[in-house]
mmCIF file of C-alpha atoms in Angstrom:
data_model
loop_
_atom_site.group_PDB
_atom_site.id
_atom_site.type_symbol
_atom_site.label_atom_id
_atom_site.label_comp_id
_atom_site.label_asym_id
_atom_site.label_seq_id
_atom_site.Cartn_x
_atom_site.Cartn_y
_atom_site.Cartn_z
ATOM 1 C CA MET A 1 5.451 30.970 13.486
ATOM 2 C CA PRO A 2 4.089 27.899 13.399
ATOM 3 C CA SER A 3 2.767 25.938 16.311
ATOM 4 C CA PRO A 4 5.008 22.937 18.302
ATOM 5 C CA GLU A 5 1.860 20.731 18.217
ATOM 6 C CA HIS A 6 1.814 22.185 13.662
ATOM 7 C CA ASN A 7 5.585 21.038 13.848
ATOM 8 C CA PHE A 8 4.827 17.643 15.810
ATOM 9 C CA LEU A 9 2.297 16.540 13.099
ATOM 10 C CA SER A 10 3.941 17.503 10.408
ATOM 11 C CA ARG A 11 7.404 15.956 11.152
ATOM 12 C CA SER A 12 5.022 12.409 12.399
ATOM 13 C CA ALA A 13 3.612 12.172 9.292
ATOM 14 C CA LEU A 14 7.204 12.107 6.940
ATOM 15 C CA GLU A 15 8.283 9.502 10.090
ATOM 16 C CA ILE A 16 5.242 7.373 9.779
ATOM 17 C CA MET A 17 5.460 7.586 5.776
ATOM 18 C CA GLU A 18 9.450 6.701 6.183
ATOM 19 C CA SER A 19 9.218 3.982 8.851
ATOM 20 C CA ALA A 20 6.689 1.909 6.810
ATOM 21 C CA SER A 21 8.456 1.883 3.722
ATOM 22 C CA LYS A 22 10.819 -0.327 5.818
ATOM 23 C CA SER A 23 9.016 -2.866 4.937
ATOM 24 C CA GLY A 24 10.591 -2.775 0.947
ATOM 25 C CA LEU A 25 7.282 -2.892 -0.140
ATOM 26 C CA PHE A 26 8.034 0.836 -0.960
ATOM 27 C CA THR A 27 11.093 3.533 -0.935
ATOM 28 C CA TYR A 28 10.384 6.773 0.927
ATOM 29 C CA GLN A 29 12.350 9.850 -0.394
ATOM 30 C CA GLU A 30 11.056 13.444 1.344
ATOM 31 C CA GLY A 31 10.503 15.667 -1.387
ATOM 32 C CA SER A 32 10.439 19.750 -1.695
ATOM 33 C CA ARG A 33 8.166 20.929 0.452
ATOM 34 C CA LYS A 34 7.447 24.126 -1.335
ATOM 35 C CA LEU A 35 3.602 25.490 -0.413
ATOM 36 C CA PHE A 36 3.111 21.883 1.495
ATOM 37 C CA ASP A 37 3.617 21.695 5.047
ATOM 38 C CA PHE A 38 5.564 17.348 3.854
ATOM 39 C CA SER A 39 6.198 16.213 1.136
ATOM 40 C CA CYS A 40 7.440 12.753 -0.035
ATOM 41 C CA ASP A 41 7.648 10.048 -2.788
ATOM 42 C CA LEU A 42 6.634 6.110 -2.687
ATOM 43 C CA LYS A 43 7.952 4.792 -4.941
ATOM 44 C CA ARG A 44 7.525 0.887 -6.363
ATOM 45 C CA ASP A 45 7.355 0.567 -10.007
ATOM 46 C CA TRP A 46 6.170 4.096 -10.327
ATOM 47 C CA SER A 47 5.892 7.024 -7.818
ATOM 48 C CA LYS A 48 3.570 7.972 -5.863
ATOM 49 C CA ALA A 49 3.907 11.508 -5.000
ATOM 50 C CA VAL A 50 2.193 12.530 -1.658
ATOM 51 C CA SER A 51 2.291 16.349 -0.014
ATOM 52 C CA GLY A 52 0.176 17.673 3.074
ATOM 53 C CA GLN A 53 -0.510 20.197 4.767
ATOM 54 C CA THR A 54 -1.629 20.516 8.564
ATOM 55 C CA LEU A 55 -4.111 22.502 9.988
ATOM 56 C CA TRP A 56 -3.910 23.528 13.542
ATOM 57 C CA LYS A 57 -6.330 26.335 15.149
ATOM 58 C CA HIS A 58 -5.657 29.175 12.631
ATOM 59 C CA GLY A 59 -8.626 27.260 11.545
ATOM 60 C CA GLY A 60 -11.034 29.631 7.874
ATOM 61 C CA ASP A 61 -9.988 31.214 5.439
ATOM 62 C CA GLY A 62 -7.081 29.111 6.218
ATOM 63 C CA ILE A 63 -8.531 25.739 5.199
ATOM 64 C CA ASP A 64 -10.353 26.917 2.381
ATOM 65 C CA LYS A 65 -5.969 28.823 0.911
ATOM 66 C CA ASP A 66 -4.912 25.079 2.620
ATOM 67 C CA MET A 67 -7.375 23.418 -0.034
ATOM 68 C CA ARG A 68 -6.513 25.703 -2.643
ATOM 69 C CA THR A 69 -2.957 24.631 -2.501
ATOM 70 C CA LEU A 70 -3.102 20.746 -2.198
ATOM 71 C CA LEU A 71 -6.078 20.673 -4.960
ATOM 72 C CA THR A 72 -4.200 22.522 -7.346
ATOM 73 C CA GLU A 73 -1.535 21.004 -7.349
ATOM 74 C CA ARG A 74 -1.786 18.605 -10.438
ATOM 75 C CA ASP A 75 1.432 16.414 -9.583
ATOM 76 C CA ILE A 76 0.811 14.482 -6.477
ATOM 77 C CA SER A 77 -0.988 11.280 -6.136
ATOM 78 C CA ALA A 78 -2.218 12.456 -2.326
ATOM 79 C CA ALA A 79 -3.586 15.405 -0.706
ATOM 80 C CA VAL A 80 -2.571 14.857 3.221
ATOM 81 C CA TYR A 81 -4.898 17.482 5.121
ATOM 82 C CA ILE A 82 -3.643 16.428 9.308
ATOM 83 C CA ALA A 83 -6.012 19.055 11.138
ATOM 84 C CA SER A 84 -7.016 19.465 14.902
ATOM 85 C CA HIS A 85 -10.903 17.983 15.559
ATOM 86 C CA SER A 86 -12.961 20.478 15.982
ATOM 87 C CA THR A 87 -17.103 20.778 15.194
ATOM 88 C CA GLN A 88 -15.726 24.553 13.269
ATOM 89 C CA ASN A 89 -13.228 22.703 11.401
ATOM 90 C CA LYS A 90 -15.422 20.121 10.494
ATOM 91 C CA VAL A 91 -17.961 22.720 9.485
ATOM 92 C CA ARG A 92 -15.927 24.648 7.852
ATOM 93 C CA LEU A 93 -14.054 21.434 5.566
ATOM 94 C CA ALA A 94 -17.574 20.681 4.871
ATOM 95 C CA GLU A 95 -18.554 23.868 3.054
ATOM 96 C CA ILE A 96 -15.016 24.569 1.126
ATOM 97 C CA VAL A 97 -15.216 20.371 0.153
ATOM 98 C CA GLY A 98 -19.181 20.592 -1.509
ATOM 99 C CA ALA A 99 -18.328 24.054 -2.977
ATOM 100 C CA PHE A 100 -15.155 22.444 -4.694
ATOM 101 C CA ARG A 101 -17.078 19.818 -6.089
ATOM 102 C CA ASN A 102 -18.858 22.345 -8.694
ATOM 103 C CA THR A 103 -15.685 23.676 -10.167
ATOM 104 C CA GLU A 104 -12.825 22.442 -12.220
ATOM 105 C CA LEU A 105 -10.687 21.885 -7.552
ATOM 106 C CA ARG A 106 -13.417 18.796 -8.015
ATOM 107 C CA LYS A 107 -10.698 16.644 -10.313
ATOM 108 C CA GLY A 108 -8.443 16.874 -7.343
ATOM 109 C CA LEU A 109 -10.786 15.755 -4.324
ATOM 110 C CA SER A 110 -10.450 11.738 -4.854
ATOM 111 C CA ARG A 111 -6.938 12.362 -4.009
ATOM 112 C CA LEU A 112 -8.405 13.636 -0.437
ATOM 113 C CA ARG A 113 -7.166 12.134 2.773
ATOM 114 C CA VAL A 114 -7.966 13.868 6.045
ATOM 115 C CA PHE A 115 -6.915 12.566 9.281
ATOM 116 C CA TRP A 116 -8.675 14.565 12.311
ATOM 117 C CA VAL A 117 -6.068 15.268 16.007
ATOM 118 C CA PRO A 118 -8.356 15.777 18.831
ATOM 119 C CA ASP A 119 -8.322 19.818 19.085
ATOM 120 C CA ASP A 120 -7.237 19.774 22.670
ATOM 121 C CA PHE A 121 -3.540 17.831 21.725
ATOM 122 C CA ASP A 122 -0.652 18.870 23.854
ATOM 123 C CA ALA A 123 2.935 18.468 21.952
ATOM 124 C CA ASP A 124 4.263 18.957 24.765
ATOM 125 C CA ASP A 125 2.578 16.428 27.138
ATOM 126 C CA GLU A 126 5.091 12.822 25.870
ATOM 127 C CA ALA A 127 1.887 10.491 26.446
ATOM 128 C CA ALA A 128 -0.012 12.655 24.403
ATOM 129 C CA ARG A 129 2.671 12.693 21.341
ATOM 130 C CA GLU A 130 2.898 8.454 21.861
ATOM 131 C CA SER A 131 -1.176 8.555 21.296
ATOM 132 C CA VAL A 132 -1.830 11.319 18.356
ATOM 133 C CA TYR A 133 1.061 9.337 16.723
ATOM 134 C CA ALA A 134 -0.161 5.733 17.076
ATOM 135 C CA THR A 135 -3.383 6.581 15.826
ATOM 136 C CA LEU A 136 -2.196 8.744 12.978
ATOM 137 C CA ARG A 137 0.236 5.473 12.402
ATOM 138 C CA ASP A 138 -2.894 3.130 12.694
ATOM 139 C CA GLU A 139 -4.879 5.614 10.098
ATOM 140 C CA MET A 140 -2.573 6.361 7.273
ATOM 141 C CA THR A 141 -0.919 2.570 6.972
ATOM 142 C CA LYS A 142 -4.704 1.643 6.821
ATOM 143 C CA ASP A 143 -6.220 4.229 4.056
ATOM 144 C CA LEU A 144 -2.702 5.919 2.622
ATOM 145 C CA LEU A 145 -0.723 3.835 2.350
ATOM 146 C CA MET A 146 -2.615 0.042 1.515
ATOM 147 C CA GLN A 147 -4.388 2.888 -0.934
ATOM 148 C CA VAL A 148 -2.444 4.861 -2.612
ATOM 149 C CA THR A 149 0.925 3.020 -2.759
ATOM 150 C CA LEU A 150 -0.229 -0.593 -1.982
ATOM 151 C CA GLY A 151 -2.798 -1.045 -4.893
ATOM 152 C CA GLY A 152 -5.563 -0.899 -2.393
ATOM 153 C CA ILE A 153 -4.868 -4.388 -2.130
ATOM 154 C CA THR A 154 -7.372 -6.131 1.036
ATOM 155 C CA PRO A 155 -7.396 -8.804 3.420
ATOM 156 C CA GLN A 156 -10.598 -10.790 1.264
ATOM 157 C CA ASP A 157 -8.125 -10.103 -2.006
ATOM 158 C CA VAL A 158 -5.516 -12.193 0.067
ATOM 159 C CA SER A 159 -7.760 -15.275 0.891
ATOM 160 C CA ARG A 160 -9.009 -15.253 -2.168
ATOM 161 C CA PHE A 161 -6.151 -15.262 -3.710
ATOM 162 C CA ALA A 162 -4.783 -18.250 -1.142
ATOM 163 C CA ALA A 163 -7.109 -20.150 -1.885
ATOM 164 C CA SER A 164 -6.066 -21.547 -5.277
ATOM 165 C CA GLY A 165 -6.575 -25.207 -4.476
ATOM 166 C CA ARG A 166 -2.562 -25.401 -7.308
ATOM 167 C CA PRO A 167 -0.151 -24.567 -4.110
ATOM 168 C CA GLY A 168 2.057 -21.964 -6.432
ATOM 169 C CA TYR A 169 0.379 -21.567 -9.756
ATOM 170 C CA PRO A 170 -1.133 -18.303 -8.849
ATOM 171 C CA ILE A 171 2.432 -16.691 -8.075
ATOM 172 C CA ALA A 172 3.542 -18.134 -11.408
ATOM 173 C CA ILE A 173 1.375 -17.196 -13.501
ATOM 174 C CA LEU A 174 2.017 -13.774 -11.606
ATOM 175 C CA SER A 175 5.633 -13.691 -11.532
ATOM 176 C CA TYR A 176 4.476 -14.441 -15.675
ATOM 177 C CA VAL A 177 2.914 -12.776 -16.814
ATOM 178 C CA LYS A 178 4.677 -9.566 -14.974
ATOM 179 C CA ASN A 179 8.384 -10.628 -17.014
ATOM 180 C CA GLU A 180 7.258 -12.351 -19.495
ATOM 181 C CA GLY A 181 3.800 -10.519 -21.092
ATOM 182 C CA PHE A 182 0.906 -12.475 -22.033
ATOM 183 C CA ARG A 183 0.568 -13.268 -25.528
ATOM 184 C CA SER A 184 -1.459 -15.993 -25.544
ATOM 185 C CA LEU A 185 -3.079 -18.517 -24.236
ATOM 186 C CA ASN A 186 -0.964 -21.413 -25.753
ATOM 187 C CA ASP A 187 2.623 -19.661 -25.253
ATOM 188 C CA THR A 188 1.712 -19.122 -21.555
ATOM 189 C CA SER A 189 0.983 -22.694 -21.421
ATOM 190 C CA LYS A 190 3.991 -23.860 -23.074
ATOM 191 C CA ASP A 191 6.337 -21.741 -20.968
ATOM 192 C CA LEU A 192 5.190 -22.779 -17.549
ATOM 193 C CA GLY A 193 4.132 -26.419 -18.221
ATOM 194 C CA PHE A 194 0.695 -26.233 -17.015
ATOM 195 C CA SER A 195 -2.455 -27.522 -18.776
ATOM 196 C CA LYS A 196 -4.317 -24.599 -21.172
ATOM 197 C CA GLN A 197 -7.109 -25.447 -19.134
ATOM 198 C CA ILE A 198 -5.687 -24.977 -15.863
ATOM 199 C CA LEU A 199 -3.836 -21.465 -16.592
ATOM 200 C CA ARG A 200 -7.190 -20.843 -17.928
ATOM 201 C CA ASP A 201 -9.063 -21.421 -14.725
ATOM 202 C CA GLU A 202 -5.638 -19.524 -13.030
ATOM 203 C CA ILE A 203 -6.195 -16.400 -15.217
ATOM 204 C CA GLN A 204 -9.094 -16.267 -14.599
ATOM 205 C CA ARG A 205 -9.377 -17.111 -10.780
ATOM 206 C CA LEU A 206 -7.104 -14.397 -11.213
ATOM 207 C CA PHE A 207 -8.653 -11.575 -13.271
ATOM 208 C CA VAL A 208 -11.567 -11.967 -11.661
ATOM 209 C CA ILE A 209 -10.043 -10.752 -8.109
ATOM 210 C CA GLY A 210 -7.937 -8.202 -9.553
ATOM 211 C CA PHE A 211 -4.883 -9.171 -9.526
ATOM 212 C CA LEU A 212 -4.300 -9.459 -13.261
ATOM 213 C CA GLU A 213 -6.652 -6.619 -16.094
ATOM 214 C CA SER A 214 -7.095 -6.262 -19.601
ATOM 215 C CA ASP A 215 -7.963 -3.580 -21.654
ATOM 216 C CA SER A 216 -11.396 -5.352 -22.183
ATOM 217 C CA LEU A 217 -13.319 -6.627 -19.666
ATOM 218 C CA GLN A 218 -13.123 -10.592 -21.519
ATOM 219 C CA GLY A 219 -9.971 -10.182 -20.778
ATOM 220 C CA GLY A 220 -7.393 -11.838 -23.256
ATOM 221 C CA ILE A 221 -4.506 -9.940 -23.328
ATOM 222 C CA TYR A 222 -3.766 -9.670 -19.647
ATOM 223 C CA ARG A 223 -0.890 -7.174 -17.793
ATOM 224 C CA VAL A 224 -0.036 -7.173 -13.628
ATOM 225 C CA SER A 225 -2.525 -4.695 -12.018
ATOM 226 C CA ASP A 226 -1.476 -2.725 -9.279
ATOM 227 C CA SER A 227 -2.452 -5.289 -6.239
ATOM 228 C CA GLY A 228 -1.057 -8.234 -8.653
ATOM 229 C CA ASN A 229 2.121 -6.729 -8.317
ATOM 230 C CA VAL A 230 2.010 -5.619 -4.149
ATOM 231 C CA MET A 231 0.829 -9.389 -3.135
ATOM 232 C CA LEU A 232 4.240 -10.294 -5.228
ATOM 233 C CA ASP A 233 6.354 -8.803 -2.896
ATOM 234 C CA VAL A 234 3.890 -9.306 -0.327
ATOM 235 C CA CYS A 235 4.886 -13.554 -1.592
ATOM 236 C CA SER A 236 8.946 -12.238 -1.726
ATOM 237 C CA ARG A 237 9.075 -11.614 1.565
ATOM 238 C CA LEU A 238 7.342 -13.665 3.056
ATOM 239 C CA ARG A 239 9.866 -16.294 0.830
ATOM 240 C CA ASP A 240 12.699 -14.253 2.946
ATOM 241 C CA TYR A 241 10.654 -14.912 5.880
ATOM 242 C CA LEU A 242 10.780 -19.019 4.409
ATOM 243 C CA GLN A 243 13.947 -18.737 4.635
ATOM 244 C CA GLY A 244 14.686 -16.736 7.357
ATOM 245 C CA ASN A 245 16.245 -13.756 5.241
ATOM 246 C CA LEU A 246 13.884 -11.543 6.543
ATOM 247 C CA GLY A 247 16.094 -9.466 7.996
ATOM 248 C CA GLU A 248 18.313 -9.435 11.227
ATOM 249 C CA GLY A 249 16.810 -11.527 13.417
ATOM 250 C CA ASN A 250 14.104 -12.605 11.110
ATOM 251 C CA GLU A 251 12.158 -10.247 11.651
ATOM 252 C CA ASN A 252 10.085 -7.002 10.028
ATOM 253 C CA LYS A 253 7.898 -5.053 12.596
ATOM 254 C CA GLU A 254 6.529 -2.793 8.957
ATOM 255 C CA PHE A 255 6.177 -5.633 7.617
ATOM 256 C CA GLU A 256 4.389 -7.768 10.065
ATOM 257 C CA HIS A 257 2.566 -4.596 10.768
ATOM 258 C CA ILE A 258 1.079 -4.558 7.120
ATOM 259 C CA CYS A 259 1.081 -7.896 7.352
ATOM 260 C CA GLY A 260 -1.625 -8.048 9.637
ATOM 261 C CA LEU A 261 -3.173 -5.244 7.895
ATOM 262 C CA LEU A 262 -4.152 -7.676 4.817
ATOM 263 C CA GLY A 263 -4.901 -10.189 7.605
ATOM 264 C CA ILE A 264 -1.416 -12.575 7.266
ATOM 265 C CA ASP A 265 0.084 -13.948 10.662
ATOM 266 C CA TYR A 266 3.145 -15.552 8.768
ATOM 267 C CA PRO A 267 4.666 -15.109 12.535
ATOM 268 C CA SER A 268 2.021 -18.238 12.742
ATOM 269 C CA ILE A 269 4.598 -20.347 10.487
ATOM 270 C CA PRO A 270 7.252 -21.639 11.860
ATOM 271 C CA ALA A 271 10.116 -20.705 9.046
ATOM 272 C CA GLY A 272 11.289 -23.439 6.689
ATOM 273 C CA THR A 273 10.504 -25.456 3.940
ATOM 274 C CA ILE A 274 6.782 -25.578 2.683
ATOM 275 C CA THR A 275 5.718 -27.683 -0.233
ATOM 276 C CA LEU A 276 2.374 -29.975 -1.072
ATOM 277 C CA THR A 277 4.064 -32.158 1.792
ATOM 278 C CA THR A 278 3.337 -29.896 4.165
ATOM 279 C CA ARG A 279 0.450 -30.471 6.640
ATOM 280 C CA VAL A 280 -1.549 -26.854 6.192
ATOM 281 C CA ASP A 281 -5.229 -25.540 8.105
ATOM 282 C CA ILE A 282 -7.415 -25.964 5.245
ATOM 283 C CA GLN A 283 -9.422 -22.825 7.422
ATOM 284 C CA SER A 284 -6.633 -20.529 7.436
ATOM 285 C CA PRO A 285 -5.849 -18.475 4.929
ATOM 286 C CA THR A 286 -2.214 -17.817 5.990
ATOM 287 C CA ALA A 287 -1.569 -21.051 5.777
ATOM 288 C CA LEU A 288 -2.576 -21.765 2.377
ATOM 289 C CA LEU A 289 -0.580 -18.668 1.159
ATOM 290 C CA MET A 290 2.466 -19.657 2.931
ATOM 291 C CA GLN A 291 1.472 -22.855 1.334
ATOM 292 C CA HIS A 292 2.431 -20.996 -2.243
ATOM 293 C CA VAL A 293 4.961 -19.155 -1.479
ATOM 294 C CA GLY A 294 6.978 -22.104 -0.218
ATOM 295 C CA GLN A 295 5.896 -24.323 -3.870
ATOM 296 C CA ALA A 296 7.203 -21.493 -6.223
ATOM 297 C CA GLU A 297 10.308 -21.305 -4.497
ATOM 298 C CA ALA A 298 10.257 -25.693 -4.886
ATOM 299 C CA ASP A 299 9.377 -25.130 -8.244
ATOM 300 C CA GLY A 300 11.327 -22.521 -9.063
ATOM 301 C CA SER A 301 8.827 -21.325 -11.052
ATOM 302 C CA VAL A 302 9.135 -17.294 -9.637
ATOM 303 C CA GLU A 303 11.683 -14.297 -11.057
ATOM 304 C CA TRP A 304 11.031 -13.234 -6.715
ATOM 305 C CA PRO A 305 10.629 -9.214 -6.768
ATOM 306 C CA GLU A 306 13.417 -7.566 -4.754
ATOM 307 C CA PRO A 307 12.863 -5.395 -2.216
ATOM 308 C CA TYR A 308 12.440 -1.811 -2.298
ATOM 309 C CA PHE A 309 15.283 0.148 -1.199
ATOM 310 C CA ALA A 310 16.222 3.584 -1.095
ATOM 311 C CA MET A 311 18.775 4.905 -3.102
ATOM 312 C CA PRO A 312 20.897 7.770 -0.126
ATOM 313 C CA SER A 313 19.931 11.247 -1.511
ATOM 314 C CA MET A 314 22.488 12.750 -3.260
#
């Protein structure tokens, strides 16, 4: 019979991922647990299956069994292990991971995410539950959700994206390439109404900072990367904010939390129209990004992605 601590941690993992999906950046659907303590699908244009095990007190051979169960599952993008933080468990886990590096299981190690919980955690203590939940929420959002589900986008990526001196252009280009593809510089320049030189410069920037990708190191035929798709979705939610349509009271705490991890303090920018004539703080990546969003909307050049909302379970 699982302990109260075991049950709380497994349930919390699912609640954290479900709550984060309210940001509108991905959808959540609880999955079949099969051999796991918890499982779910986190979906965008693709599905990221997450499965996990919770280690509480059993240690020893139990860690070996848990790890083999997680790493032999082929159809998951992230293998999550929530474990009690003790010297014995950390040493045993390190030994097992080291042994697996010389086996076929090494292929699954890149999917492994380990989150440690104090081994004196008492699930009957309300203050302890709140503290552990808050810590898990921060760590799982920063690592699992940002790295696996949201394309590994970073605050530095956002700052570089916002640093373009042509408001609205980077968003328009990403939107065009996503929806129309990139056939040639001439065709894209004509369709967007940008000069070829400006388009070439902006595409090269987006390629270098990782929002466009190509099978060639020199570029040429481009597609929007995972992080580029995330950037488009973030910009679309910021557009909702500027229009006063982000949510009830124009608030979305889950989206605001994720933006905070990306260095975006959008509530510091008043909702409303932002264009080239709006004075912005050029030292503020948030202000520059919001100007890009406002100008792209004013230009009417973007097909804005809709929020990702989960469909009801049948």
